[in-house]
mmCIF file of C-alpha atoms and ligand atoms in Angstrom:
data_model
loop_
_atom_site.group_PDB
_atom_site.id
_atom_site.type_symbol
_atom_site.label_atom_id
_atom_site.label_comp_id
_atom_site.label_asym_id
_atom_site.label_seq_id
_atom_site.Cartn_x
_atom_site.Cartn_y
_atom_site.Cartn_z
ATOM 1 C CA MET B 223 -30.847 -12.857 -1.284
ATOM 2 C CA GLY B 224 -28.424 -11.483 1.251
ATOM 3 C CA GLY B 225 -25.561 -9.085 0.615
ATOM 4 C CA LEU B 226 -24.253 -5.977 2.283
ATOM 5 C CA GLY B 227 -26.381 -5.009 5.348
ATOM 6 C CA SER B 228 -28.426 -8.203 5.381
ATOM 7 C CA GLY B 229 -28.179 -11.009 7.970
ATOM 8 C CA ARG B 230 -26.285 -8.890 10.465
ATOM 9 C CA ARG B 231 -29.025 -7.724 12.826
ATOM 10 C CA LYS B 232 -27.453 -9.545 15.724
ATOM 11 C CA ASP B 233 -23.929 -8.130 14.928
ATOM 12 C CA ARG B 234 -25.341 -4.631 14.513
ATOM 13 C CA ALA B 235 -26.920 -4.889 18.002
ATOM 14 C CA ARG B 236 -23.352 -5.297 19.418
ATOM 15 C CA LYS B 237 -22.116 -2.247 17.561
ATOM 16 C CA THR B 238 -18.520 -3.146 17.606
ATOM 17 C CA VAL B 239 -15.864 -2.253 15.014
ATOM 18 C CA GLU B 240 -15.110 -5.997 14.546
ATOM 19 C CA SER B 241 -18.678 -6.933 13.562
ATOM 20 C CA HIS B 242 -18.751 -4.437 10.714
ATOM 21 C CA LEU B 243 -17.280 -4.582 7.230
ATOM 22 C CA THR B 244 -14.011 -2.540 7.205
ATOM 23 C CA LEU B 245 -12.060 -0.830 4.545
ATOM 24 C CA ASP B 246 -8.401 -0.532 5.480
ATOM 25 C CA VAL B 247 -6.455 2.147 3.621
ATOM 26 C CA ASN B 248 -3.059 0.406 4.248
ATOM 27 C CA LEU B 249 -4.335 -2.890 2.870
ATOM 28 C CA LEU B 250 -5.805 -1.235 -0.263
ATOM 29 C CA SER B 251 -2.534 0.732 -0.778
ATOM 30 C CA GLU B 252 -0.433 -2.450 -0.467
ATOM 31 C CA LYS B 253 -2.605 -4.249 -3.149
ATOM 32 C CA GLY B 254 -2.399 -1.185 -5.457
ATOM 33 C CA CYS B 255 -6.080 -0.459 -5.264
ATOM 34 C CA LEU B 256 -5.378 3.291 -4.541
ATOM 35 C CA ARG B 257 -3.435 3.815 -7.752
ATOM 36 C CA PRO B 258 -5.221 6.491 -9.789
ATOM 37 C CA GLY B 259 -7.339 4.870 -12.458
ATOM 38 C CA CYS B 260 -7.294 1.486 -10.664
ATOM 39 C CA SER B 261 -10.754 -0.384 -10.544
ATOM 40 C CA SER B 262 -11.036 -3.268 -8.071
ATOM 41 C CA THR B 263 -13.501 -5.190 -5.966
ATOM 42 C CA CYS B 264 -13.461 -5.938 -2.201
ATOM 43 C CA GLN B 265 -15.238 -9.063 -1.048
ATOM 44 C CA TRP B 266 -16.333 -10.472 2.243
ATOM 45 C CA ILE B 267 -18.191 -13.505 3.401
ATOM 46 C CA VAL B 268 -21.146 -12.470 5.490
ATOM 47 C CA SER B 269 -23.665 -15.166 6.609
ATOM 48 C CA ASN B 270 -22.166 -17.694 4.068
ATOM 49 C CA GLU B 271 -22.656 -15.267 1.250
ATOM 50 C CA VAL B 272 -20.094 -13.390 -0.726
ATOM 51 C CA VAL B 273 -20.732 -9.663 -0.649
ATOM 52 C CA SER B 274 -18.792 -7.201 -2.610
ATOM 53 C CA ILE B 275 -18.145 -3.477 -3.297
ATOM 54 C CA ASN B 276 -16.608 -1.970 -6.327
ATOM 55 C CA LEU B 277 -13.752 0.608 -5.955
ATOM 56 C CA ARG B 278 -12.447 3.108 -8.390
ATOM 57 C CA ALA B 279 -9.379 5.125 -7.383
ATOM 58 C CA GLU B 280 -8.618 8.649 -8.510
ATOM 59 C CA ALA B 281 -5.768 10.936 -7.487
ATOM 60 C CA GLU B 282 -7.422 12.165 -4.273
ATOM 61 C CA ARG B 283 -10.314 10.078 -3.711
ATOM 62 C CA LEU B 284 -11.838 6.609 -3.856
ATOM 63 C CA SER B 285 -15.303 5.988 -5.235
ATOM 64 C CA LEU B 286 -17.316 3.084 -3.876
ATOM 65 C CA SER B 287 -20.460 1.477 -5.250
ATOM 66 C CA TYR B 288 -22.394 -1.288 -3.547
ATOM 67 C CA ASN B 289 -25.802 -2.495 -2.622
ATOM 68 C CA VAL B 290 -27.126 -2.597 0.998
ATOM 69 C CA GLN B 291 -30.310 -3.732 2.670
ATOM 70 C CA VAL B 292 -31.680 -0.755 4.551
ATOM 71 C CA GLY B 293 -33.870 -0.640 7.696
ATOM 72 C CA ASN B 294 -37.200 -1.611 6.053
ATOM 73 C CA GLY B 295 -35.597 -4.663 4.230
ATOM 74 C CA GLU B 296 -35.495 -2.964 0.884
ATOM 75 C CA ARG B 297 -32.274 -2.802 -1.060
ATOM 76 C CA GLN B 298 -30.493 0.306 -2.136
ATOM 77 C CA ASP B 299 -27.609 1.099 -4.484
ATOM 78 C CA ILE B 300 -25.129 3.327 -2.800
ATOM 79 C CA ALA B 301 -22.425 5.408 -4.360
ATOM 80 C CA GLU B 302 -19.911 6.933 -1.861
ATOM 81 C CA THR B 303 -16.875 9.051 -2.489
ATOM 82 C CA ILE B 304 -14.087 9.077 0.155
ATOM 83 C CA PRO B 305 -11.309 11.795 -0.058
ATOM 84 C CA ILE B 306 -7.856 10.469 0.313
ATOM 85 C CA VAL B 307 -4.713 12.379 1.450
ATOM 86 C CA ARG B 308 -1.120 11.316 1.260
ATOM 87 C CA LEU B 309 1.309 12.469 3.856
ATOM 88 C CA ARG B 310 5.094 12.233 3.678
ATOM 89 C CA CYS B 311 6.576 9.765 6.008
ATOM 90 C CA ARG B 312 9.598 10.869 8.183
ATOM 91 C CA PHE B 313 11.999 8.447 6.562
ATOM 92 C CA GLY B 314 10.818 8.788 2.977
ATOM 93 C CA GLY B 315 7.821 7.739 0.948
ATOM 94 C CA SER B 316 4.225 8.623 1.759
ATOM 95 C CA ARG B 317 1.255 7.141 3.529
ATOM 96 C CA ALA B 318 -2.341 7.345 2.491
ATOM 97 C CA TYR B 319 -5.243 8.114 4.827
ATOM 98 C CA PHE B 320 -9.011 8.279 4.359
ATOM 99 C CA ILE B 321 -10.804 11.477 5.130
ATOM 100 C CA CYS B 322 -13.996 10.443 6.881
ATOM 101 C CA PRO B 323 -16.908 11.803 4.825
ATOM 102 C CA GLY B 324 -19.322 11.471 7.692
ATOM 103 C CA PRO B 325 -21.344 14.086 9.484
ATOM 104 C CA GLY B 326 -19.853 14.980 12.892
ATOM 105 C CA SER B 327 -21.651 16.862 15.661
ATOM 106 C CA GLY B 328 -22.946 19.762 13.563
ATOM 107 C CA THR B 329 -20.053 19.784 11.081
ATOM 108 C CA ASP B 330 -18.452 17.331 8.705
ATOM 109 C CA CYS B 331 -16.289 14.794 10.377
ATOM 110 C CA GLY B 332 -13.067 15.098 8.269
ATOM 111 C CA ARG B 333 -10.997 12.843 10.543
ATOM 112 C CA ARG B 334 -7.819 11.520 8.960
ATOM 113 C CA ILE B 335 -8.218 7.750 9.487
ATOM 114 C CA ALA B 336 -6.861 4.471 8.319
ATOM 115 C CA LYS B 337 -10.105 2.373 8.571
ATOM 116 C CA LEU B 338 -13.752 2.964 7.758
ATOM 117 C CA HIS B 339 -16.534 0.751 8.746
ATOM 118 C CA LEU B 340 -19.923 0.171 7.076
ATOM 119 C CA SER B 341 -22.796 0.698 9.407
ATOM 120 C CA ARG B 342 -26.299 1.366 7.867
ATOM 121 C CA ARG B 343 -25.583 2.788 4.503
ATOM 122 C CA TYR B 344 -22.083 4.296 4.377
ATOM 123 C CA PHE B 345 -18.512 3.605 5.209
ATOM 124 C CA LEU B 346 -17.585 6.042 7.959
ATOM 125 C CA CYS B 347 -15.105 6.364 10.759
ATOM 126 C CA ARG B 348 -15.642 4.415 14.110
ATOM 127 C CA ARG B 349 -16.754 7.629 15.915
ATOM 128 C CA CYS B 350 -19.286 8.739 13.232
ATOM 129 C CA ASN B 351 -20.769 5.167 13.258
ATOM 130 C CA HIS B 352 -20.667 5.087 17.075
ATOM 131 C CA LEU B 353 -18.844 1.778 17.215
ATOM 132 C CA ALA B 354 -16.762 0.479 20.075
ATOM 133 C CA TYR B 355 -13.987 -2.058 20.043
ATOM 134 C CA ALA B 356 -15.033 -5.508 21.081
ATOM 135 C CA SER B 357 -12.283 -5.366 23.837
ATOM 136 C CA GLN B 358 -14.231 -2.508 25.435
ATOM 137 C CA TYR B 359 -17.071 -4.858 26.344
ATOM 138 C CA GLU B 360 -14.765 -7.527 27.736
ATOM 139 C CA GLN B 361 -14.796 -8.450 31.419
ATOM 140 C CA PRO B 362 -11.427 -8.029 33.246
ATOM 141 C CA ARG B 363 -10.871 -11.783 33.131
ATOM 142 C CA GLN B 364 -11.580 -12.112 29.499
ATOM 143 C CA ARG B 365 -9.207 -9.228 28.799
ATOM 144 C CA ALA B 366 -6.493 -10.752 30.846
ATOM 145 C CA LEU B 367 -6.933 -14.191 29.221
ATOM 146 C CA ARG B 368 -6.794 -12.654 25.813
ATOM 147 C CA ARG B 369 -3.569 -11.060 26.788
ATOM 148 C CA VAL B 370 -2.224 -14.365 28.107
ATOM 149 C CA ASN B 371 -3.190 -16.134 24.735
ATOM 150 C CA LYS B 372 -1.532 -13.402 22.723
ATOM 151 C CA LEU B 373 1.689 -13.633 24.643
ATOM 152 C CA ARG B 374 1.637 -17.484 24.555
ATOM 153 C CA GLU B 375 1.389 -17.328 20.795
ATOM 154 C CA ARG B 376 4.531 -15.324 20.649
ATOM 155 C CA LEU B 377 6.260 -18.319 22.418
ATOM 156 C CA GLY B 378 4.845 -20.551 19.653
ATOM 157 C CA ILE B 379 2.381 -22.432 21.826
ATOM 158 C CA GLY B 380 -1.347 -22.815 21.561
ATOM 159 C CA VAL B 381 -3.780 -20.867 23.732
ATOM 160 C CA GLY B 382 -5.046 -22.155 27.095
ATOM 161 C CA ILE B 383 -3.487 -22.357 30.509
ATOM 162 C CA ALA B 384 -3.348 -26.217 30.339
ATOM 163 C CA GLU B 385 -0.491 -26.206 27.805
ATOM 164 C CA PRO B 386 2.886 -26.033 29.456
ATOM 165 C CA LEU B 387 5.212 -23.204 28.784
ATOM 166 C CA PRO B 388 8.075 -24.088 26.527
ATOM 167 C CA ASP B 389 11.824 -23.664 27.108
ATOM 168 C CA LYS B 390 13.301 -20.572 25.502
ATOM 169 C CA PRO B 391 12.753 -20.958 21.701
ATOM 170 C CA LYS B 392 15.818 -21.157 19.569
ATOM 171 C CA GLY B 393 16.996 -17.774 18.332
ATOM 172 C CA MET B 394 14.986 -15.755 20.929
ATOM 173 C CA TRP B 395 16.929 -13.483 23.247
ATOM 174 C CA ALA B 396 17.045 -14.641 26.879
ATOM 175 C CA ARG B 397 15.896 -11.108 27.839
ATOM 176 C CA THR B 398 12.893 -11.251 25.477
ATOM 177 C CA TYR B 399 12.074 -14.703 26.768
ATOM 178 C CA GLY B 400 12.316 -13.564 30.361
ATOM 179 C CA CYS B 401 10.064 -10.471 29.646
ATOM 180 C CA LEU B 402 7.442 -12.689 27.954
ATOM 181 C CA LEU B 403 7.385 -15.145 30.814
ATOM 182 C CA ASN B 404 6.967 -12.351 33.324
ATOM 183 C CA GLU B 405 4.178 -10.673 31.265
ATOM 184 C CA ILE B 406 2.356 -14.037 30.932
ATOM 185 C CA LEU B 407 2.708 -14.522 34.795
ATOM 186 C CA GLN B 408 1.277 -11.083 35.424
ATOM 187 C CA ALA B 409 -1.582 -11.468 32.990
ATOM 188 C CA GLU B 410 -2.412 -14.971 34.532
ATOM 189 C CA ILE B 411 -2.366 -13.509 37.989
ATOM 190 C CA LEU B 412 -4.842 -10.743 36.858
ATOM 191 C CA ALA B 413 -7.108 -13.301 35.282
ATOM 192 C CA ASN B 414 -7.168 -15.467 38.431
ATOM 193 C CA GLU B 415 -7.844 -12.442 40.660
ATOM 194 C CA ALA B 416 -10.678 -11.417 38.409
ATOM 195 C CA GLN B 417 -12.126 -14.968 38.542
ATOM 196 C CA ALA B 418 -11.728 -15.045 42.300
ATOM 197 C CA ASN B 419 -13.531 -11.652 42.581
ATOM 198 C CA ARG B 420 -16.361 -12.973 40.396
ATOM 199 C CA PHE B 421 -16.785 -15.998 42.682
ATOM 200 C CA LYS B 422 -16.909 -13.750 45.662
ATOM 201 C CA ARG B 423 -19.573 -11.570 44.149
ATOM 202 C CA LEU B 424 -21.632 -14.504 43.039
ATOM 203 C CA LEU B 425 -21.427 -16.209 46.526
ATOM 204 C CA ALA B 426 -22.351 -12.837 48.169
ATOM 205 C CA GLN B 427 -25.408 -12.707 45.856
ATOM 206 C CA VAL B 428 -26.431 -16.346 46.764
ATOM 207 C CA ASP B 429 -26.055 -15.435 50.404
ATOM 208 C CA ASN B 430 -28.223 -12.367 49.953
ATOM 209 C CA ASP B 431 -30.912 -14.358 48.127
ATOM 210 C CA LEU B 432 -30.874 -16.956 50.899
ATOM 211 C CA GLN B 433 -31.272 -14.299 53.530
ATOM 212 C CA ALA B 434 -34.214 -12.836 51.644
ATOM 213 C CA ASP B 435 -35.923 -16.169 51.279
ATOM 214 C CA ARG B 436 -35.409 -17.305 54.965
ATOM 215 C CA PRO B 437 -38.607 -17.023 57.031
ATOM 216 C CA LYS B 438 -38.405 -14.474 59.735
ATOM 217 C CA GLY B 439 -37.594 -15.907 63.201
ATOM 218 C CA ARG B 440 -35.928 -19.030 61.957
ATOM 219 C CA ARG B 441 -32.187 -19.578 61.744
ATOM 220 C CA CYS B 442 -30.219 -22.357 60.242
HETATM 221 ZN ZN1 ZN D 785 -16.091 10.350 10.984
#
């Protein structure tokens, strides 16, 4: 039986925000799950299994209950309470934030935050869980290509350099179209430069290895 915390050893080793279950206060607010008295369930698919947590909202907090697999493989029922604050927006209305219940360095964390991530037993902020964003691990070329793909999607075309750039889409301002083309060009130049630099490093490495393997006194 899987469930929360199981089947995720590989993901956990990567320690990125994206590989952990996330509670988004804005999403919960949109769906009405933060209304005092509301009981709801959040579900995810992890390793082909549905895992869920139960939520119960009160005026200034959200109570969670779920079951996780802990380090030694045993399962444990967890009850967690997350304080919620609502701040007035500049143009009216209010916006909800979680207050991270995690322990910081010597004191409680208390960060006002929109997203909490499950690592080990509890939903805590990214810093308390020591999680990085996946993009922080990306190589320069991957980062540039991701940027290219994102920009291409804005022009309504699929990812990949092979697909030709379209004419200006109907309804798009010429200036916006021009800016997008320019940004795609710059990102593609960066990606190509990063690729060329990698080739150079690999070739230099091969050259070094060949030098090291070559018997002394012989030249080719
Ligand atoms: Zn925290």
